[in-house]
Short mmCIF file of C-alpha atoms and ligand atoms in Angstrom, two decimals:
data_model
loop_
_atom_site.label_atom_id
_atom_site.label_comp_id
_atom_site.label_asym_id
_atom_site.label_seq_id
_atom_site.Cartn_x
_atom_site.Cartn_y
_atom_site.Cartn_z
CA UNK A 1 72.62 35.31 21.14
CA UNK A 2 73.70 38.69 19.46
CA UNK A 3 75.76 37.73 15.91
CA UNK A 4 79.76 37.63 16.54
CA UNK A 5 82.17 38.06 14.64
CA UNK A 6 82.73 33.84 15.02
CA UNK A 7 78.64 33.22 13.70
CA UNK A 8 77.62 33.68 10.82
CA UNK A 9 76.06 37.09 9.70
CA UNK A 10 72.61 38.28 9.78
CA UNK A 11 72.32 38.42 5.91
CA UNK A 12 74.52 35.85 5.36
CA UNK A 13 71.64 33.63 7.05
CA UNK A 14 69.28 35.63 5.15
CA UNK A 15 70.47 34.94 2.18
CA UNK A 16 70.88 31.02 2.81
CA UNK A 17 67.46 30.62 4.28
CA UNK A 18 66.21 32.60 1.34
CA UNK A 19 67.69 30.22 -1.40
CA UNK A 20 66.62 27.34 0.54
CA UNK A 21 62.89 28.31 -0.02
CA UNK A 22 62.31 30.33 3.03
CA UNK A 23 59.35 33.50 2.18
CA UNK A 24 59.94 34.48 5.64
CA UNK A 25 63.86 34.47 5.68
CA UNK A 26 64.47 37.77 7.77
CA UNK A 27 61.68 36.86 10.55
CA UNK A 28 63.57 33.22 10.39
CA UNK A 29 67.21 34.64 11.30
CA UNK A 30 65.76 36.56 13.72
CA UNK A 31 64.29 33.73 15.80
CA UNK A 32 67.42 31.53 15.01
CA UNK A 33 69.52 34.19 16.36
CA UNK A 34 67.95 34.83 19.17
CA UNK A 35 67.61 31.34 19.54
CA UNK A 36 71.17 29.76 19.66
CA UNK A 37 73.34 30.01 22.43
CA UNK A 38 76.56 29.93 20.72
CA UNK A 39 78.30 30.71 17.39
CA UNK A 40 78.67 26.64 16.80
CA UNK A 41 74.84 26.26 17.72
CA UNK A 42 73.01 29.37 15.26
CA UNK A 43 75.58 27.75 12.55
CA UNK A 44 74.01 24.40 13.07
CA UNK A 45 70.24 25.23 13.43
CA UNK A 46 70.95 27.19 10.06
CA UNK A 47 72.02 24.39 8.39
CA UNK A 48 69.15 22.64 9.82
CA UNK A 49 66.74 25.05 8.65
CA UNK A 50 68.39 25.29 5.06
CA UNK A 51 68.09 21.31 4.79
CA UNK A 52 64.31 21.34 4.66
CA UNK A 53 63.63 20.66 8.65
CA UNK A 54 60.39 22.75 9.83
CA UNK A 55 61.42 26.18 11.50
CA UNK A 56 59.57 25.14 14.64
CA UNK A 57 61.60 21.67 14.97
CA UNK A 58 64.76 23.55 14.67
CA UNK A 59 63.98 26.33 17.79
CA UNK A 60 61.93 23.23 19.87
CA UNK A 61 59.08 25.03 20.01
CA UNK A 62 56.25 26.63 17.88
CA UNK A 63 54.02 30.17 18.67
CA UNK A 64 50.07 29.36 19.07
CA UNK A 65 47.56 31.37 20.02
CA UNK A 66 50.13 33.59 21.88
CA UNK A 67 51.91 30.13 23.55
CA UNK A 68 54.97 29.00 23.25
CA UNK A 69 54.23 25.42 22.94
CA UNK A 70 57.73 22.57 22.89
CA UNK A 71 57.30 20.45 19.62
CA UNK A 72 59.74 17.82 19.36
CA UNK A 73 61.52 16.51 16.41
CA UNK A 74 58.71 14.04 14.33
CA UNK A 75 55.76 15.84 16.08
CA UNK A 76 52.99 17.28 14.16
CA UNK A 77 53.74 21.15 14.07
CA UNK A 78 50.25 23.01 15.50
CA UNK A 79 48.93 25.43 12.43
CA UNK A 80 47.77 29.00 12.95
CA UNK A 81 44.89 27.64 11.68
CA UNK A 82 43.90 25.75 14.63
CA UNK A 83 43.53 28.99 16.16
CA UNK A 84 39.86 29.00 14.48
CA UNK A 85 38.98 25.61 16.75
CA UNK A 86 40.50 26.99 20.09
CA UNK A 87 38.20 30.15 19.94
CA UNK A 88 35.34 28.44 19.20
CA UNK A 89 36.05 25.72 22.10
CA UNK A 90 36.54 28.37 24.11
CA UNK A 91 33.01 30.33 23.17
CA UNK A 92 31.54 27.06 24.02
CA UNK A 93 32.86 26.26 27.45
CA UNK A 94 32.76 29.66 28.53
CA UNK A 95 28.71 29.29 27.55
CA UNK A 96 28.25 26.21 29.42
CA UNK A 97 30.04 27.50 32.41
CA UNK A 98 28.32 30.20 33.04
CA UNK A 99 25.18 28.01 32.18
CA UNK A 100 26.16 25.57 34.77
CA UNK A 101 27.77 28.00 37.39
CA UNK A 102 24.48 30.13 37.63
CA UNK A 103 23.57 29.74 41.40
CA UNK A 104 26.04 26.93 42.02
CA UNK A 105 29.89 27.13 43.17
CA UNK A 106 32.30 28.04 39.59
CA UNK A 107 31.64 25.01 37.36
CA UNK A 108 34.94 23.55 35.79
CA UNK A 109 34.69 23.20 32.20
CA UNK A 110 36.05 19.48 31.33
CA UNK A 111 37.43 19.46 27.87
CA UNK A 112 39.08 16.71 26.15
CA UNK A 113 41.66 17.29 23.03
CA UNK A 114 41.58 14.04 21.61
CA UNK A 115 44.56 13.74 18.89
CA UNK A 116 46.28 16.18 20.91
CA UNK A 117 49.26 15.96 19.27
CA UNK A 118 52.13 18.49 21.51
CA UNK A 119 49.15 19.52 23.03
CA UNK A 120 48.86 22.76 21.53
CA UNK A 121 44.75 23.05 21.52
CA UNK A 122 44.13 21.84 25.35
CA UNK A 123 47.36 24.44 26.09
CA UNK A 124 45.38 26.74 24.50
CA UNK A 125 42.03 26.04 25.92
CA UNK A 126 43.69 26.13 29.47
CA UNK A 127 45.24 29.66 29.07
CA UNK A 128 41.66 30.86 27.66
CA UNK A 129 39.27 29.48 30.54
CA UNK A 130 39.39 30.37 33.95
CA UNK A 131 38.32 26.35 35.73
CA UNK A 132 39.20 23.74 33.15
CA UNK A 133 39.24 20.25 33.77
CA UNK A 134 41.68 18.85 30.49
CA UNK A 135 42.64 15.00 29.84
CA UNK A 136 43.85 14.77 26.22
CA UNK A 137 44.84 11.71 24.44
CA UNK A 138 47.46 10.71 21.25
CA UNK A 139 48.44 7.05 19.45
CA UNK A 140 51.75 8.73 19.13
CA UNK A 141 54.17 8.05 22.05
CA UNK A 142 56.34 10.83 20.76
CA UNK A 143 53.44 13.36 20.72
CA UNK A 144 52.08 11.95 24.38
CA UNK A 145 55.41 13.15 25.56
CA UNK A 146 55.29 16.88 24.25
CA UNK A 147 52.11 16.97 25.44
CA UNK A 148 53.10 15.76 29.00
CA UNK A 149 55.42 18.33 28.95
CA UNK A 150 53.47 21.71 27.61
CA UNK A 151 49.94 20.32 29.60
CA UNK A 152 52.09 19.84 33.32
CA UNK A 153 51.18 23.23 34.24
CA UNK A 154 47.46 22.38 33.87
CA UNK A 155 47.11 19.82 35.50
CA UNK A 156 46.00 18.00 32.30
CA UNK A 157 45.89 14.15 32.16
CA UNK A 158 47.53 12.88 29.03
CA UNK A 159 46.97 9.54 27.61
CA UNK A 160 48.01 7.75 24.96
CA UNK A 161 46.00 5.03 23.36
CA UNK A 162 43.35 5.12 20.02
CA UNK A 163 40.98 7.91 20.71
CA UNK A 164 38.52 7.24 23.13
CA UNK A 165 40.16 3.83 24.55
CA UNK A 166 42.11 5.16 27.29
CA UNK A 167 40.06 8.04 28.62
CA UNK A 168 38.14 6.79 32.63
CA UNK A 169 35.15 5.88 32.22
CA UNK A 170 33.90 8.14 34.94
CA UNK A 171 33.91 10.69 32.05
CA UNK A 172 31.01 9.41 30.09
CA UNK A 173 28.38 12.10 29.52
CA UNK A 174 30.10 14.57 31.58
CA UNK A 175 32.49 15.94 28.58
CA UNK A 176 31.51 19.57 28.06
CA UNK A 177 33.61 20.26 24.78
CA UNK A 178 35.19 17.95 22.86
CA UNK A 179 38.11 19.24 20.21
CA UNK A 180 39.84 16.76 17.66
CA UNK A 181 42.03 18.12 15.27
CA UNK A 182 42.69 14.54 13.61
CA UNK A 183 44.26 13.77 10.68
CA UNK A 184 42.34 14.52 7.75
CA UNK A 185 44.21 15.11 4.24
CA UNK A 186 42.89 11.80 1.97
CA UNK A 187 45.79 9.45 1.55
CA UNK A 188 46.07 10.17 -2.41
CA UNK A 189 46.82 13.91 -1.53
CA UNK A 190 49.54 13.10 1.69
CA UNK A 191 52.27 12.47 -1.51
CA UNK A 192 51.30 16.92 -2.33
CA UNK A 193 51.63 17.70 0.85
CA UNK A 194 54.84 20.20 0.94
CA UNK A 195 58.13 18.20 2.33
CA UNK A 196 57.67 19.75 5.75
CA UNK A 197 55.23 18.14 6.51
CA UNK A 198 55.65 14.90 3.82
CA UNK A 199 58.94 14.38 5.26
CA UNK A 200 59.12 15.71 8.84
CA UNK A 201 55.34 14.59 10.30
CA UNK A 202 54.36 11.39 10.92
CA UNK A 203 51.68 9.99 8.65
CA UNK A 204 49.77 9.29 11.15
CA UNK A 205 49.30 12.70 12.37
CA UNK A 206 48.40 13.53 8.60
CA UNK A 207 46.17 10.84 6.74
CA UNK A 208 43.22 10.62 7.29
CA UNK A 209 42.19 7.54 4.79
CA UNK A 210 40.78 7.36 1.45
CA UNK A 211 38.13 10.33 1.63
CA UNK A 212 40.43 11.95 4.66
CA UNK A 213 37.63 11.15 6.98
CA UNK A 214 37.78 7.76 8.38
CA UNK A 215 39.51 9.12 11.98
CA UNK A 216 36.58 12.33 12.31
CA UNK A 217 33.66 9.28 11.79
CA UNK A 218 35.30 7.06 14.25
CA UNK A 219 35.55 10.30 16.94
CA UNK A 220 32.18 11.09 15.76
CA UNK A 221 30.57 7.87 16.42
CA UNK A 222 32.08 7.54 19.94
CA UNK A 223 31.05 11.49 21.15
CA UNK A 224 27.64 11.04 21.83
CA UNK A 225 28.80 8.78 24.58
CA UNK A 226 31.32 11.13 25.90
CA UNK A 227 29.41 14.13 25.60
CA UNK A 228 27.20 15.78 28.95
CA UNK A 229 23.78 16.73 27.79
CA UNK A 230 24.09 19.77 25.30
CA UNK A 231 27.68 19.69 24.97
CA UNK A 232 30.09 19.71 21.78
CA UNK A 233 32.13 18.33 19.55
CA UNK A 234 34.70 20.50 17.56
CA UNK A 235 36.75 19.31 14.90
CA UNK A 236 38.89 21.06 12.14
CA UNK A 237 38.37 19.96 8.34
CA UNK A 238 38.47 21.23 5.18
CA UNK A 239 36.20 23.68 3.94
CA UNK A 240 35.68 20.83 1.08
CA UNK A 241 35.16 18.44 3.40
CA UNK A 242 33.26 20.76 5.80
CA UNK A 243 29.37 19.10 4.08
CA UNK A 244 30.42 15.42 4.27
CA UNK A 245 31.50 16.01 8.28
CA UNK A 246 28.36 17.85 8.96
CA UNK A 247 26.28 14.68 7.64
CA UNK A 248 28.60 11.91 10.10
CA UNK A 249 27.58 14.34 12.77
CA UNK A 250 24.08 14.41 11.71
CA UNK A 251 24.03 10.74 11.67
CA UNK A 252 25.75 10.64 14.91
CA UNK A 253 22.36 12.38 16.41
CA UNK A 254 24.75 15.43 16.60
CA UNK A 255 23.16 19.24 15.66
CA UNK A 256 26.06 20.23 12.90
CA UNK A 257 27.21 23.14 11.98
CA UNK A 258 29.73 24.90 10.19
CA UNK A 259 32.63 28.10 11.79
CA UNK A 260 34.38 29.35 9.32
CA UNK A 261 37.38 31.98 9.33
CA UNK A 262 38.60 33.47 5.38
CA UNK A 263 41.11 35.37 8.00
CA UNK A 264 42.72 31.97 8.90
CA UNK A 265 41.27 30.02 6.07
CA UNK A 266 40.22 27.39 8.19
CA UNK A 267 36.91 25.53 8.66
CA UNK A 268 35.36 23.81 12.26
CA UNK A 269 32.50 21.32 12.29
CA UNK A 270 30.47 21.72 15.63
CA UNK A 271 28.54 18.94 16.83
CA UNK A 272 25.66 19.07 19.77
CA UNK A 273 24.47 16.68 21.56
CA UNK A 274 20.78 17.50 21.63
CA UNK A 275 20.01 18.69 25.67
CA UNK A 276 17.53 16.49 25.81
CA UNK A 277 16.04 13.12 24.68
CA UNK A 278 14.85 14.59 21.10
CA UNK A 279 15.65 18.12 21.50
CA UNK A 280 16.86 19.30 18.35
CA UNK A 281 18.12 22.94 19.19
CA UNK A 282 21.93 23.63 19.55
CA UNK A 283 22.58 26.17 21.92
C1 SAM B 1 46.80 16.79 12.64
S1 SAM B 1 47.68 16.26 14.07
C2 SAM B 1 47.01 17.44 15.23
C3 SAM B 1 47.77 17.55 16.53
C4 SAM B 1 47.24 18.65 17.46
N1 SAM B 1 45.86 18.43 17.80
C5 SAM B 1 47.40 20.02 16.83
O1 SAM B 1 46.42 20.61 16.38
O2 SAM B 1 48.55 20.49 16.76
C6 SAM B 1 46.79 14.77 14.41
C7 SAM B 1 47.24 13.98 15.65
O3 SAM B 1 46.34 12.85 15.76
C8 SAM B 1 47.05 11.74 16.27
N2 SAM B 1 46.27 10.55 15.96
C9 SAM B 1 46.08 9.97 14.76
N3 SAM B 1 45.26 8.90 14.88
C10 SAM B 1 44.93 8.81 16.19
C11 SAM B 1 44.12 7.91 16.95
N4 SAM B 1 43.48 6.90 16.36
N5 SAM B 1 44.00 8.11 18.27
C12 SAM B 1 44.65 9.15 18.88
N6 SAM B 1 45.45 10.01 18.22
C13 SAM B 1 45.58 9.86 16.89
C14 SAM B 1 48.41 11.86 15.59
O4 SAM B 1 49.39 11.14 16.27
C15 SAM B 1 48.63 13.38 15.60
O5 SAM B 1 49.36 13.78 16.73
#
């Protein structure tokens, strides 16, 4: 929608987004504008906006790694951040691919996003490999349902259920990369999270228990199970929380170590599972 004379102005939304908080008020209007398919609707989403309710909730959808991926209202919003564990997913399953597909017919990565959330990591992951084989999983019935929607495309099977409880069996030690992005902010700190998040994301898509950990050791514990031969687990942490993940891996019989990006201050744990009985090089 182009402003009318009936909607409110450019800088008059400006201006109201900017009081409200908003660092990125002009980029805002822009996408509200653009957005809203009538006067009555860009006045609304403004007000929205200017009430505290995430920019992404108010449009329906959020930008990640060059997606447009739907996030409903009381779904966690997928951080640029994230970007960090998609790339290195991706440099994974493109290695074992072309590991696997050496000789043989094109080998289908499978990947599984477990906490998928909208599904904003397996959408990812799908748009960056070329044979992909995605089921992803979420506790949240709200979330399974974005996720339905942005992984239909793919083909992806999306479950809901805790973790690893409602993924078939017949994928035990076939799993090629693994990604969690699970909650993981300690429950002390959830209260200084900013409101966006406080007020608009469910707590369970945020704490992560009393050292922020407790969902990353129960997906750690249940990988090796999960995982083919020489295959990974990815998940995002802190960068403070980055040597206390790399020893759960270490006692899961995972190889840890540590991606890091200053660019998108963000901070993967990687996790092999050695390719053979006592092997103890990642690849
Ligand atoms: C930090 S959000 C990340 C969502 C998505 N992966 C992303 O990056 O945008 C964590 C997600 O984990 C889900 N979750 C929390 N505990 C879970 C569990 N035990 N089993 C499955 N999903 C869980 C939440 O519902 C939430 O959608």
């Amino acid at each position: 929608m182009s402003a009318s004379p009936s909607s409110p102005s450019r800088s008059v939304i400006v201006t109201r987004l900017r009081a409200a908080g908003s660092v990125f008020a002009e980029d805002e209007a822009r996408l509200l504008i653009s957005a809203a398919r009538t006067p009555a609707a860009l006045a609304a989403m403004v007000d929205r906006r200017v009430a505290g309710i995430p920019l992404e909730h108010v449009l329906g959808w959020a930008e990640f790694c060059g997606l447009r991926i739907s996030v409903d209202l009381g779904v966690f919003v997928p951080r640029r951040r994230t970007e960090l564990l998609v790339r290195q997913a991706a440099a994974l399953a493109r290695q074992a691919a072309s590991r696997a597909g050496q000789g043989l017919a094109r080998h289908r990565s499978v990947v599984v996003d477990l906490c998928c959330g909208s599904g904003a990591v397996g959408a990812a992951l799908a748009a960056a490999l070329e044979r992909v084989e995605l089921y992803a999983v979420d506790i949240d019935p709200a979330a399974v349902r974005c996720a339905r929607r942005n992984l239909a495309a793919v083909g992806a099977q999306v479950y809901e259920g805790d973790l690893y409880e409602p993924l078939p069996t017949t994928l035990r030690g076939r799993v090629d990369v693994l990604v969690a992005n699970a909650p993981y902010v300690p429950t002390e700190a959830v209260g200084m999270l900013p409101s966006e998040a406080r007020i608009h994301e469910p707590r369970v898509a945020l704490d992560g228990g009393a050292d922020g950990l407790d969902v990353l050791r129960r997906v750690a514990v249940g990988a090796p199970l999960w995982l083919a031969p020489g295959a990974h687990l990815l998940v995002e942490t802190s960068d403070r929380q980055a040597p206390q993940t790399v020893e759960i891996m270490a006692r899961c019989r995972l190889i840890p170590r540590v991606a890091r990006s200053e660019e998108l201050n963000a901070t993967v744990v990687i996790g092999t599972r050695p390719a053979r009985h006592g092997d103890r090089t990642a690849s």
